[in-house]
mmCIF file of C-alpha atoms in Angstrom:
data_model
loop_
_atom_site.group_PDB
_atom_site.id
_atom_site.type_symbol
_atom_site.label_atom_id
_atom_site.label_comp_id
_atom_site.label_asym_id
_atom_site.label_seq_id
_atom_site.Cartn_x
_atom_site.Cartn_y
_atom_site.Cartn_z
ATOM 1 C CA MET J 1 0.000 0.000 0.000
ATOM 2 C CA PHE J 2 2.736 2.466 0.944
ATOM 3 C CA LYS J 3 4.503 1.584 -2.308
ATOM 4 C CA ASN J 4 1.366 2.692 -4.184
ATOM 5 C CA TYR J 5 1.254 5.938 -2.190
ATOM 6 C CA PHE J 6 4.874 6.584 -3.108
ATOM 7 C CA THR J 7 4.298 5.775 -6.806
ATOM 8 C CA ILE J 8 1.263 8.076 -7.046
ATOM 9 C CA ALA J 9 3.110 10.835 -5.185
ATOM 10 C CA MET J 10 6.130 10.704 -7.507
ATOM 11 C CA ARG J 11 3.844 10.612 -10.569
ATOM 12 C CA HIS J 12 1.999 13.682 -9.318
ATOM 13 C CA LEU J 13 5.210 15.585 -8.602
ATOM 14 C CA SER J 14 6.684 14.762 -12.015
ATOM 15 C CA ARG J 15 3.535 15.846 -13.860
ATOM 16 C CA HIS J 16 3.419 19.217 -12.131
ATOM 17 C CA LYS J 17 7.076 20.151 -12.115
ATOM 18 C CA PHE J 18 6.607 23.919 -11.789
ATOM 19 C CA PHE J 19 4.432 23.830 -8.671
ATOM 20 C CA SER J 20 6.562 21.031 -7.216
ATOM 21 C CA PHE J 21 9.668 23.152 -7.803
ATOM 22 C CA ILE J 22 8.124 26.172 -6.038
ATOM 23 C CA ASN J 23 7.025 24.057 -3.085
ATOM 24 C CA ILE J 24 10.386 22.316 -2.766
ATOM 25 C CA LEU J 25 12.357 25.561 -3.086
ATOM 26 C CA CYS J 26 10.296 27.412 -0.471
ATOM 27 C CA LEU J 27 10.387 24.510 1.947
ATOM 28 C CA ALA J 28 14.144 24.089 1.384
ATOM 29 C CA ILE J 29 14.776 27.768 2.187
ATOM 30 C CA GLY J 30 12.622 27.604 5.314
ATOM 31 C CA MET J 31 14.255 24.381 6.482
ATOM 32 C CA THR J 32 17.760 25.722 5.787
ATOM 33 C CA PHE J 33 17.262 28.690 8.094
ATOM 34 C CA SER J 34 15.570 26.493 10.674
ATOM 35 C CA LEU J 35 18.514 24.090 10.510
ATOM 36 C CA LEU J 36 21.099 26.869 10.802
ATOM 37 C CA ILE J 37 19.346 28.477 13.743
ATOM 38 C CA GLY J 38 18.624 25.080 15.305
ATOM 39 C CA VAL J 39 22.315 24.139 15.225
ATOM 40 C CA TYR J 40 23.221 27.564 16.623
ATOM 41 C CA VAL J 41 20.706 27.238 19.470
ATOM 42 C CA PHE J 42 21.969 23.735 20.254
ATOM 43 C CA ASN J 43 25.536 25.087 20.359
ATOM 44 C CA GLN J 44 24.503 27.856 22.750
ATOM 45 C CA PHE J 45 22.781 25.451 25.123
ATOM 46 C CA SER J 46 25.794 23.110 25.061
ATOM 47 C CA ILE J 47 28.217 25.815 26.269
ATOM 48 C CA ASN J 48 29.853 24.746 29.588
ATOM 49 C CA LYS J 49 28.295 21.271 29.360
ATOM 50 C CA SER J 50 31.652 19.659 28.514
ATOM 51 C CA LEU J 51 33.275 20.929 31.731
ATOM 52 C CA LYS J 52 34.059 18.317 34.368
ATOM 53 C CA ASN J 53 31.643 18.245 37.338
ATOM 54 C CA VAL J 54 29.922 21.294 35.861
ATOM 55 C CA ASN J 55 26.942 21.029 38.223
ATOM 56 C CA ASN J 56 29.285 21.594 41.185
ATOM 57 C CA GLN J 57 31.200 24.485 39.587
ATOM 58 C CA TYR J 58 30.581 28.127 40.552
ATOM 59 C CA ILE J 59 31.957 31.575 39.784
ATOM 60 C CA LEU J 60 32.547 33.955 42.694
ATOM 61 C CA LYS J 61 30.880 37.270 41.858
ATOM 62 C CA SER J 62 31.133 40.489 43.867
ATOM 63 C CA ASN J 63 27.982 42.483 44.502
ATOM 64 C CA TRP J 64 29.136 45.971 45.577
ATOM 65 C CA LYS J 65 26.679 48.443 47.075
ATOM 66 C CA ILE J 66 28.911 51.200 45.729
ATOM 67 C CA LYS J 67 29.702 50.133 42.172
ATOM 68 C CA GLU J 68 32.906 52.178 41.994
ATOM 69 C CA MET J 69 34.494 50.003 44.683
ATOM 70 C CA GLY J 70 35.110 47.048 42.369
ATOM 71 C CA LEU J 71 34.085 44.854 39.462
ATOM 72 C CA ASP J 72 31.382 42.233 39.743
ATOM 73 C CA ILE J 73 33.399 39.545 37.936
ATOM 74 C CA THR J 74 36.482 39.734 40.173
ATOM 75 C CA THR J 75 37.048 39.330 43.900
ATOM 76 C CA PHE J 76 39.824 39.163 46.493
ATOM 77 C CA GLY J 77 42.660 36.902 45.377
ATOM 78 C CA PRO J 78 42.979 34.734 48.527
ATOM 79 C CA LEU J 79 39.211 34.271 48.977
ATOM 80 C CA ALA J 80 38.714 31.034 47.011
ATOM 81 C CA LYS J 81 41.905 29.479 48.395
ATOM 82 C CA THR J 82 40.964 30.399 51.974
ATOM 83 C CA LEU J 83 37.508 28.856 51.541
ATOM 84 C CA LYS J 84 39.112 25.579 50.470
ATOM 85 C CA GLU J 85 41.619 25.613 53.326
ATOM 86 C CA GLU J 86 39.206 26.582 56.124
ATOM 87 C CA TYR J 87 36.102 24.720 54.911
ATOM 88 C CA PRO J 88 37.419 21.526 53.264
ATOM 89 C CA ALA J 89 34.159 19.695 53.972
ATOM 90 C CA LEU J 90 32.316 22.143 51.701
ATOM 91 C CA VAL J 91 34.825 23.054 48.988
ATOM 92 C CA ALA J 92 36.389 20.413 46.744
ATOM 93 C CA ASN J 93 38.621 22.662 44.655
ATOM 94 C CA TYR J 94 39.255 26.226 43.502
ATOM 95 C CA TYR J 95 40.789 28.080 40.578
ATOM 96 C CA ARG J 96 41.882 31.710 40.306
ATOM 97 C CA TYR J 97 43.438 33.628 37.469
ATOM 98 C CA ASN J 98 44.311 37.164 36.484
ATOM 99 C CA PRO J 99 43.620 37.982 32.833
ATOM 100 C CA VAL J 100 46.363 40.029 31.163
ATOM 101 C CA THR J 101 47.413 40.848 27.620
ATOM 102 C CA ASN J 102 51.047 41.180 26.611
ATOM 103 C CA VAL J 103 53.710 39.999 24.173
ATOM 104 C CA VAL J 104 54.530 36.286 24.045
ATOM 105 C CA SER J 105 57.779 35.440 22.231
ATOM 106 C CA ALA J 106 59.461 32.320 20.881
ATOM 107 C CA GLY J 107 62.668 32.920 18.959
ATOM 108 C CA ASP J 108 62.039 35.662 16.420
ATOM 109 C CA LYS J 109 58.222 35.408 16.744
ATOM 110 C CA HIS J 110 56.517 38.010 18.937
ATOM 111 C CA LEU J 111 52.730 37.865 19.400
ATOM 112 C CA LYS J 112 50.390 39.964 21.503
ATOM 113 C CA GLU J 113 48.241 37.414 23.316
ATOM 114 C CA ASP J 114 45.745 37.027 26.152
ATOM 115 C CA ILE J 115 47.458 35.307 29.081
ATOM 116 C CA ALA J 116 45.896 33.664 32.144
ATOM 117 C CA ILE J 117 48.149 33.928 35.202
ATOM 118 C CA GLY J 118 46.610 31.615 37.756
ATOM 119 C CA ASP J 119 46.504 28.370 39.669
ATOM 120 C CA THR J 120 47.905 25.264 38.024
ATOM 121 C CA ASN J 121 44.960 22.964 38.766
ATOM 122 C CA PHE J 122 42.545 24.287 36.148
ATOM 123 C CA ILE J 123 43.163 21.434 33.671
ATOM 124 C CA SER J 124 42.322 18.678 36.152
ATOM 125 C CA MET J 125 39.493 20.714 37.708
ATOM 126 C CA TYR J 126 37.650 21.242 34.421
ATOM 127 C CA GLY J 127 38.840 18.211 32.497
ATOM 128 C CA PHE J 128 40.530 19.983 29.588
ATOM 129 C CA PRO J 129 42.218 17.361 27.365
ATOM 130 C CA VAL J 130 46.026 17.320 27.248
ATOM 131 C CA LEU J 131 47.545 16.468 23.855
ATOM 132 C CA TYR J 132 51.220 16.464 24.874
ATOM 133 C CA GLY J 133 52.811 16.387 28.312
ATOM 134 C CA ASN J 134 51.927 14.835 31.639
ATOM 135 C CA LYS J 135 48.125 14.555 31.821
ATOM 136 C CA ARG J 136 48.154 14.228 35.629
ATOM 137 C CA GLN J 137 50.619 17.062 36.215
ATOM 138 C CA PRO J 138 50.629 19.415 33.201
ATOM 139 C CA PHE J 139 52.588 22.074 35.128
ATOM 140 C CA THR J 140 55.879 20.554 36.251
ATOM 141 C CA ASP J 141 56.947 23.585 38.329
ATOM 142 C CA ASN J 142 56.437 27.344 38.672
ATOM 143 C CA HIS J 143 58.599 28.001 35.615
ATOM 144 C CA SER J 144 56.474 25.917 33.261
ATOM 145 C CA ALA J 145 53.689 27.012 30.908
ATOM 146 C CA VAL J 146 50.726 25.310 29.270
ATOM 147 C CA ILE J 147 49.647 26.469 25.821
ATOM 148 C CA THR J 148 46.940 25.420 23.370
ATOM 149 C CA GLU J 149 47.598 23.605 20.116
ATOM 150 C CA THR J 150 46.756 26.761 18.163
ATOM 151 C CA MET J 151 49.377 28.746 20.080
ATOM 152 C CA ALA J 152 51.930 25.968 19.581
ATOM 153 C CA GLU J 153 51.337 26.120 15.826
ATOM 154 C CA LYS J 154 51.656 29.905 15.790
ATOM 155 C CA LEU J 155 54.878 29.985 17.807
ATOM 156 C CA PHE J 156 56.666 26.808 16.698
ATOM 157 C CA GLY J 157 54.905 25.580 13.558
ATOM 158 C CA GLU J 158 53.930 22.288 15.231
ATOM 159 C CA THR J 159 51.557 21.170 17.959
ATOM 160 C CA ASN J 160 54.096 19.237 20.050
ATOM 161 C CA ALA J 161 55.892 22.136 21.751
ATOM 162 C CA VAL J 162 56.787 20.362 25.007
ATOM 163 C CA GLY J 163 60.272 21.380 26.185
ATOM 164 C CA LYS J 164 60.402 24.552 24.091
ATOM 165 C CA VAL J 165 60.901 27.992 25.667
ATOM 166 C CA ILE J 166 58.532 30.956 25.522
ATOM 167 C CA SER J 167 59.028 34.446 26.985
ATOM 168 C CA ILE J 168 56.382 36.771 28.352
ATOM 169 C CA LEU J 169 56.894 40.518 28.566
ATOM 170 C CA THR J 170 56.167 41.763 32.100
ATOM 171 C CA THR J 171 55.092 45.137 33.457
ATOM 172 C CA VAL J 172 58.398 45.536 35.319
ATOM 173 C CA ASN J 173 60.687 47.731 33.183
ATOM 174 C CA ASN J 174 59.802 45.707 30.045
ATOM 175 C CA GLN J 175 61.607 42.680 31.416
ATOM 176 C CA LYS J 176 60.829 39.193 30.142
ATOM 177 C CA GLN J 177 60.150 36.017 32.078
ATOM 178 C CA ASP J 178 60.989 32.689 30.462
ATOM 179 C CA TYR J 179 58.865 29.544 30.732
ATOM 180 C CA ILE J 180 59.355 26.004 29.482
ATOM 181 C CA VAL J 181 56.286 24.552 27.782
ATOM 182 C CA SER J 182 55.369 21.503 29.865
ATOM 183 C CA ALA J 183 52.062 20.611 28.177
ATOM 184 C CA VAL J 184 49.938 21.389 25.150
ATOM 185 C CA VAL J 185 46.158 21.215 25.561
ATOM 186 C CA LYS J 186 43.569 20.768 22.881
ATOM 187 C CA ASP J 187 41.949 24.041 21.825
ATOM 188 C CA ILE J 188 39.461 24.887 24.571
ATOM 189 C CA PRO J 189 35.881 25.446 23.358
ATOM 190 C CA PHE J 190 34.056 28.587 24.429
ATOM 191 C CA ASN J 191 33.021 28.352 28.079
ATOM 192 C CA SER J 192 32.325 30.560 31.084
ATOM 193 C CA VAL J 193 35.630 29.751 32.783
ATOM 194 C CA THR J 194 38.349 30.634 30.276
ATOM 195 C CA ASN J 195 36.135 33.057 28.310
ATOM 196 C CA ILE J 196 34.435 34.822 31.179
ATOM 197 C CA ILE J 197 35.511 38.321 30.088
ATOM 198 C CA GLY J 198 35.200 37.651 26.378
ATOM 199 C CA ASN J 199 38.805 36.686 25.632
ATOM 200 C CA THR J 200 40.106 33.354 24.389
ATOM 201 C CA TYR J 201 43.190 32.312 26.335
ATOM 202 C CA HIS J 202 45.932 30.255 24.734
ATOM 203 C CA VAL J 203 48.729 30.763 27.299
ATOM 204 C CA PHE J 204 48.503 29.666 30.944
ATOM 205 C CA VAL J 205 51.289 30.303 33.476
ATOM 206 C CA PRO J 206 51.498 29.830 37.283
ATOM 207 C CA THR J 207 50.667 32.724 39.548
ATOM 208 C CA ILE J 208 53.148 31.462 42.196
ATOM 209 C CA GLY J 209 56.655 32.699 41.417
ATOM 210 C CA ASN J 210 55.363 35.041 38.750
ATOM 211 C CA ARG J 211 57.309 38.256 38.138
ATOM 212 C CA TYR J 212 54.734 39.867 35.870
ATOM 213 C CA TYR J 213 53.437 42.422 38.394
ATOM 214 C CA SER J 214 55.448 45.278 39.831
ATOM 215 C CA GLY J 215 53.230 45.408 42.931
ATOM 216 C CA GLY J 216 53.310 41.721 43.826
ATOM 217 C CA ASP J 217 51.007 38.796 43.151
ATOM 218 C CA PRO J 218 47.321 39.926 43.385
ATOM 219 C CA ALA J 219 46.341 36.344 44.237
ATOM 220 C CA GLU J 220 48.007 36.616 47.652
ATOM 221 C CA GLY J 221 46.890 39.960 49.086
ATOM 222 C CA TRP J 222 43.608 41.128 50.632
ATOM 223 C CA ASN J 223 44.216 44.705 49.503
ATOM 224 C CA GLY J 224 42.578 44.380 46.081
ATOM 225 C CA ALA J 225 39.709 42.495 44.437
ATOM 226 C CA PHE J 226 41.205 41.803 41.017
ATOM 227 C CA GLU J 227 41.158 38.005 40.637
ATOM 228 C CA VAL J 228 38.663 35.915 38.686
ATOM 229 C CA SER J 229 37.815 33.096 41.109
ATOM 230 C CA MET J 230 36.010 29.772 40.799
ATOM 231 C CA LEU J 231 34.897 27.144 43.287
ATOM 232 C CA GLU J 232 34.046 23.483 42.971
ATOM 233 C CA LEU J 233 31.774 22.393 45.806
ATOM 234 C CA LYS J 234 31.626 18.933 47.292
ATOM 235 C CA PRO J 235 28.840 16.637 46.011
ATOM 236 C CA GLY J 236 25.601 17.468 47.793
ATOM 237 C CA ILE J 237 26.747 20.960 48.802
ATOM 238 C CA ILE J 238 24.772 23.874 47.341
ATOM 239 C CA ALA J 239 25.584 27.568 46.991
ATOM 240 C CA LYS J 240 23.437 28.467 50.010
ATOM 241 C CA ASN J 241 25.742 26.407 52.242
ATOM 242 C CA ILE J 242 28.625 28.776 51.422
ATOM 243 C CA GLU J 243 26.877 32.038 52.345
ATOM 244 C CA VAL J 244 27.826 31.970 56.045
ATOM 245 C CA PRO J 245 31.461 30.842 55.456
ATOM 246 C CA LEU J 246 31.881 33.696 52.950
ATOM 247 C CA LYS J 247 30.698 36.251 55.496
ATOM 248 C CA GLN J 248 32.940 34.755 58.165
ATOM 249 C CA ILE J 249 36.032 34.905 55.959
ATOM 250 C CA LEU J 250 35.344 38.490 54.880
ATOM 251 C CA ALA J 251 34.846 39.446 58.548
ATOM 252 C CA LYS J 252 38.134 37.767 59.423
ATOM 253 C CA TYR J 253 40.373 39.191 56.670
ATOM 254 C CA THR J 254 38.839 42.443 55.379
ATOM 255 C CA PRO J 255 38.066 45.855 56.970
ATOM 256 C CA LYS J 256 34.546 46.799 57.986
ATOM 257 C CA THR J 257 34.081 49.113 54.992
ATOM 258 C CA ILE J 258 34.475 46.086 52.723
ATOM 259 C CA GLN J 259 32.135 43.949 54.797
ATOM 260 C CA ASP J 260 29.452 46.664 54.753
ATOM 261 C CA ASN J 261 29.597 47.109 50.966
ATOM 262 C CA LEU J 262 30.403 43.666 49.576
ATOM 263 C CA THR J 263 28.297 40.541 49.172
ATOM 264 C CA VAL J 264 29.979 37.620 47.440
ATOM 265 C CA GLN J 265 27.620 35.417 45.454
ATOM 266 C CA LEU J 266 28.067 32.032 43.758
ATOM 267 C CA ALA J 267 26.917 31.936 40.135
ATOM 268 C CA PRO J 268 26.474 28.399 38.684
ATOM 269 C CA VAL J 269 28.793 27.765 35.747
ATOM 270 C CA ASN J 270 26.256 25.356 34.238
ATOM 271 C CA ASP J 271 23.937 28.105 32.930
ATOM 272 C CA TYR J 272 26.120 31.155 33.539
ATOM 273 C CA TYR J 273 26.495 31.938 29.829
ATOM 274 C CA LEU J 274 22.726 31.959 29.273
ATOM 275 C CA LYS J 275 21.831 33.997 32.370
ATOM 276 C CA ASP J 276 24.723 36.472 32.464
ATOM 277 C CA HIS J 277 24.026 40.118 31.513
ATOM 278 C CA ASN J 278 20.345 39.852 32.412
ATOM 279 C CA SER J 279 19.893 36.656 30.347
ATOM 280 C CA ALA J 280 20.983 38.408 27.142
ATOM 281 C CA ALA J 281 22.096 35.164 25.448
ATOM 282 C CA LEU J 282 18.871 33.368 26.377
ATOM 283 C CA LYS J 283 16.759 36.240 25.024
ATOM 284 C CA MET J 284 18.710 36.207 21.759
ATOM 285 C CA ILE J 285 18.209 32.446 21.439
ATOM 286 C CA ILE J 286 14.455 32.815 21.946
ATOM 287 C CA THR J 287 14.296 35.614 19.374
ATOM 288 C CA LEU J 288 16.208 33.611 16.774
ATOM 289 C CA SER J 289 14.086 30.537 17.446
ATOM 290 C CA LEU J 290 10.901 32.522 16.872
ATOM 291 C CA ALA J 291 12.379 33.949 13.658
ATOM 292 C CA ALA J 292 13.207 30.430 12.425
ATOM 293 C CA LEU J 293 9.700 29.240 13.311
ATOM 294 C CA PHE J 294 8.170 32.194 11.440
ATOM 295 C CA ILE J 295 10.262 31.528 8.299
ATOM 296 C CA LEU J 296 9.331 27.841 8.348
ATOM 297 C CA LEU J 297 5.674 28.714 8.940
ATOM 298 C CA MET J 298 5.690 31.016 5.897
ATOM 299 C CA ALA J 299 7.056 28.156 3.787
ATOM 300 C CA VAL J 300 4.332 25.813 5.081
ATOM 301 C CA ILE J 301 1.581 28.387 4.431
ATOM 302 C CA ASN J 302 2.960 28.875 0.926
ATOM 303 C CA PHE J 303 2.794 25.093 0.416
ATOM 304 C CA VAL J 304 -0.818 24.946 1.625
ATOM 305 C CA ASN J 305 -1.890 27.905 -0.510
ATOM 306 C CA ILE J 306 -0.395 26.415 -3.663
ATOM 307 C CA ASN J 307 -1.983 23.019 -3.010
ATOM 308 C CA ILE J 308 -5.414 24.503 -2.268
ATOM 309 C CA GLY J 309 -5.200 27.060 -5.080
ATOM 310 C CA THR J 310 -4.273 24.426 -7.675
ATOM 311 C CA SER J 311 -6.528 21.704 -6.333
ATOM 312 C CA ALA J 312 -8.930 21.707 -9.309
ATOM 313 C CA TYR J 313 -6.819 19.206 -11.254
ATOM 314 C CA ARG J 314 -6.773 16.859 -8.218
ATOM 315 C CA LEU J 315 -10.544 16.872 -7.660
ATOM 316 C CA LYS J 316 -11.347 14.595 -10.599
ATOM 317 C CA GLU J 317 -8.671 12.189 -9.393
ATOM 318 C CA ILE J 318 -10.232 12.261 -5.924
ATOM 319 C CA GLY J 319 -13.730 11.743 -7.333
ATOM 320 C CA LEU J 320 -12.706 8.765 -9.439
ATOM 321 C CA ARG J 321 -10.860 7.154 -6.540
ATOM 322 C CA LYS J 322 -13.967 7.560 -4.372
ATOM 323 C CA VAL J 323 -16.152 6.072 -7.132
ATOM 324 C CA PHE J 324 -13.925 3.006 -7.221
ATOM 325 C CA GLY J 325 -14.106 2.576 -3.461
ATOM 326 C CA GLY J 326 -11.272 4.744 -2.213
ATOM 327 C CA ALA J 327 -11.754 5.646 1.456
ATOM 328 C CA ARG J 328 -11.220 9.164 2.776
ATOM 329 C CA LYS J 329 -8.567 7.844 5.175
ATOM 330 C CA GLN J 330 -6.573 6.541 2.227
ATOM 331 C CA LEU J 331 -6.803 9.917 0.471
ATOM 332 C CA ILE J 332 -5.618 11.719 3.588
ATOM 333 C CA ILE J 333 -2.635 9.381 3.922
ATOM 334 C CA GLN J 334 -1.908 9.897 0.206
ATOM 335 C CA PHE J 335 -1.729 13.714 0.510
ATOM 336 C CA ILE J 336 0.297 13.625 3.716
ATOM 337 C CA SER J 337 2.687 11.094 2.142
ATOM 338 C CA GLU J 338 3.159 13.408 -0.850
ATOM 339 C CA ALA J 339 3.901 16.314 1.489
ATOM 340 C CA ILE J 340 6.460 14.276 3.461
ATOM 341 C CA ILE J 341 8.156 13.064 0.265
ATOM 342 C CA LEU J 342 8.337 16.625 -1.010
ATOM 343 C CA THR J 343 9.647 17.806 2.367
ATOM 344 C CA THR J 344 12.301 15.066 2.341
ATOM 345 C CA ILE J 345 13.538 16.282 -1.041
ATOM 346 C CA ALA J 346 13.574 19.838 0.352
ATOM 347 C CA ALA J 347 15.540 18.602 3.381
ATOM 348 C CA VAL J 348 18.254 17.122 1.155
ATOM 349 C CA ILE J 349 18.534 20.456 -0.659
ATOM 350 C CA SER J 350 18.547 22.313 2.669
ATOM 351 C CA LEU J 351 21.526 20.227 3.833
ATOM 352 C CA ALA J 352 23.449 21.334 0.752
ATOM 353 C CA LEU J 353 22.431 24.970 1.361
ATOM 354 C CA TYR J 354 23.433 24.645 5.026
ATOM 355 C CA GLN J 355 26.861 23.396 3.999
ATOM 356 C CA VAL J 356 27.282 26.370 1.629
ATOM 357 C CA LEU J 357 25.963 29.024 4.038
ATOM 358 C CA ARG J 358 27.477 27.846 7.320
ATOM 359 C CA ASN J 359 30.731 29.797 6.798
ATOM 360 C CA VAL J 360 28.721 32.991 6.231
ATOM 361 C CA PHE J 361 26.672 32.452 9.374
ATOM 362 C CA GLU J 362 29.803 31.649 11.380
ATOM 363 C CA GLN J 363 30.934 35.224 10.733
ATOM 364 C CA ILE J 364 27.495 36.717 11.401
ATOM 365 C CA LEU J 365 26.851 34.842 14.668
ATOM 366 C CA ASN J 366 30.503 34.513 15.754
ATOM 367 C CA THR J 367 30.289 30.785 16.354
ATOM 368 C CA LYS J 368 31.216 27.486 14.717
ATOM 369 C CA PHE J 369 28.775 25.399 12.690
ATOM 370 C CA LYS J 370 29.545 21.721 12.275
ATOM 371 C CA SER J 371 29.657 20.227 8.820
ATOM 372 C CA VAL J 372 26.686 18.010 7.955
ATOM 373 C CA PHE J 373 29.155 15.131 7.916
ATOM 374 C CA GLN J 374 29.898 15.797 11.600
ATOM 375 C CA PHE J 375 26.285 15.770 12.794
ATOM 376 C CA ASN J 376 25.794 13.597 15.865
ATOM 377 C CA ASN J 377 22.764 11.430 16.596
ATOM 378 C CA THR J 378 20.940 14.317 18.267
ATOM 379 C CA ALA J 379 21.305 16.532 15.194
ATOM 380 C CA ILE J 380 20.167 13.707 12.889
ATOM 381 C CA LEU J 381 17.090 13.074 15.043
ATOM 382 C CA TYR J 382 16.371 16.828 15.019
ATOM 383 C CA LEU J 383 16.510 16.822 11.208
ATOM 384 C CA ILE J 384 14.264 13.766 10.896
ATOM 385 C CA ALA J 385 11.762 15.327 13.308
ATOM 386 C CA LEU J 386 11.886 18.582 11.340
ATOM 387 C CA VAL J 387 11.099 16.720 8.092
ATOM 388 C CA LEU J 388 8.246 14.685 9.554
ATOM 389 C CA ILE J 389 6.621 17.548 11.470
ATOM 390 C CA THR J 390 6.979 20.020 8.593
ATOM 391 C CA GLY J 391 5.665 17.484 6.070
ATOM 392 C CA PHE J 392 2.716 16.559 8.274
ATOM 393 C CA ILE J 393 1.742 20.178 8.998
ATOM 394 C CA ALA J 394 2.135 21.135 5.341
ATOM 395 C CA GLY J 395 0.045 18.214 4.104
ATOM 396 C CA VAL J 396 -2.624 17.728 6.745
ATOM 397 C CA TYR J 397 -4.779 20.765 5.898
ATOM 398 C CA PRO J 398 -4.933 20.194 2.114
ATOM 399 C CA ALA J 399 -5.493 16.490 2.800
ATOM 400 C CA PHE J 400 -8.597 17.077 4.923
ATOM 401 C CA ILE J 401 -9.980 19.825 2.646
ATOM 402 C CA LEU J 402 -9.543 17.984 -0.661
ATOM 403 C CA SER J 403 -10.521 14.552 0.664
ATOM 404 C CA ALA J 404 -13.808 16.062 1.931
ATOM 405 C CA SER J 405 -14.989 16.855 -1.632
ATOM 406 C CA LYS J 406 -18.324 15.287 -2.582
ATOM 407 C CA VAL J 407 -18.107 12.634 -5.288
ATOM 408 C CA VAL J 408 -20.348 14.346 -7.860
ATOM 409 C CA GLN J 409 -18.690 17.764 -7.517
ATOM 410 C CA ALA J 410 -15.199 16.243 -7.414
ATOM 411 C CA VAL J 411 -15.802 14.282 -10.660
ATOM 412 C CA LYS J 412 -16.936 17.546 -12.287
ATOM 413 C CA GLY J 413 -13.773 19.262 -10.988
ATOM 414 C CA LYS J 414 -15.687 21.859 -8.957
ATOM 415 C CA ILE J 415 -13.653 23.491 -6.180
ATOM 416 C CA ASP J 416 -16.418 25.100 -4.114
ATOM 417 C CA THR J 417 -16.080 22.393 -1.464
ATOM 418 C CA ALA J 418 -12.494 23.476 -0.898
ATOM 419 C CA LYS J 419 -13.493 27.044 -0.097
ATOM 420 C CA GLY J 420 -11.998 26.689 3.358
ATOM 421 C CA GLY J 421 -8.613 27.222 1.735
ATOM 422 C CA PHE J 422 -9.546 30.792 0.836
ATOM 423 C CA THR J 423 -9.951 31.633 4.527
ATOM 424 C CA LEU J 424 -6.456 30.344 5.254
ATOM 425 C CA LYS J 425 -5.014 32.332 2.341
#
C-alpha cells in the first residue's frame, strides 16, 4: 500500500514540475534557516556542558553596594583558596586567574596574546584534554607554561611544543620572564571559565613565582579584588551552604568598609552563559528561534496555498478514486505522504544549502557550525523530526480539505467544497 502511495506521489510531482519546484524551493529555504538556527541554538545550550563536574562548579561574583568600589566579575585573590583551606568539607577545589594581555615570544616570533596567570589545577578541575605532556601534572613547576595547540602552531609551527621555551613581557621595566612549555592542551571550546571576560586564552602560566606584576602577586593579598575566582563544591553541597562561610572569611580578613559594601555570590557555571548580563544570550536564542519558526511557517503556508489554489486538477482524481471505493482515510494518507516526500527532497537540498551558508553564518553569529558530515545522533534526530513535522503540517490541511470533496462535484472538478482554503489564504 505504501509503495502505491509513493508511486502516485512521484507521478503527481513529475507531472506538475513547476508547482513542485516552487514548493520544494520554499520549503528548502525555510528548512535551511531552521537548521542553521537550530544548530546555533543547540551550540549555545551546550556551552559549559563539557566541563568536568559542571553542576558543582561556581563563579565567585562580587555584589558591591557602591559600584565604583570594584568589578562584579572579580574578587579578592585569597578568597577562594581560603575557603578551600578553612572549609574543606564544603569546597572540593578552587581556581583563580588574572587575565592580562602582553607579548609572548618564541625565537624571532613576537605575538600579543591574552594570558591567564593563575593556579595550576585548572586542567584537572575542568577536564581539559592534554595532547602532549603529563596529563596528571601538566605544570611541572612554577617556571612551566601550558599552551593550546593553536598557540603551539603559531609559535613553533607544530603542535608538540613540550620542552620549548617561551618568553612573556612583564610590566616591570619591560623585562621578560621565560617559561618552558610543559604541556599542550587541545583548543578549549568557548566556556564561562576561560572566556568569562570575552577573551580566548591560549597561554597559561602559574601565579606562584610570577614576576609579571610590579606590585606583587594579586592572588596573595587582601588589599585588592582583582582576581577571577572559581569554586568546585563537594557533592551534595549547594551555593546556600557557602553564604555563612563567605561572610565569616570576609569578617576575618577584610576591613569593615568592605564587609558593609560587599556581598559575594556564587553563580552556577552550568547556565552562567545563558543567564549572564540579564539573560541576554537566552533572550537572543528565543528571538532567533521565533524567527526560524516564522520563516518555516511562511514556507508551510505557501505550500498549503499552492496546493489549495491548484486543487482543481486533483478533484477529478479524488472523485474517481472515491467512485472506485477509495476511502477518505486513504486519500488523507496519500496527501500527507506526498507532502512528506516533497519535504524530504527539500531537506536534502537544505543540507546542501546549510553546507554552503554555514561559513557565512559563522561570521554573522561569531560561532562554529559543524559540517553536515559531523552531525551527531541528536542533530540527525532533530533533522528527521523537522522533516516529519513540517511534512505533516504542510500536508494535513490540504489532505482534509480535498478529501472532503463530494463525489459528484469532485468528478466535475468543482472546487467550491475546498473554499476553506480561501480563509487560510
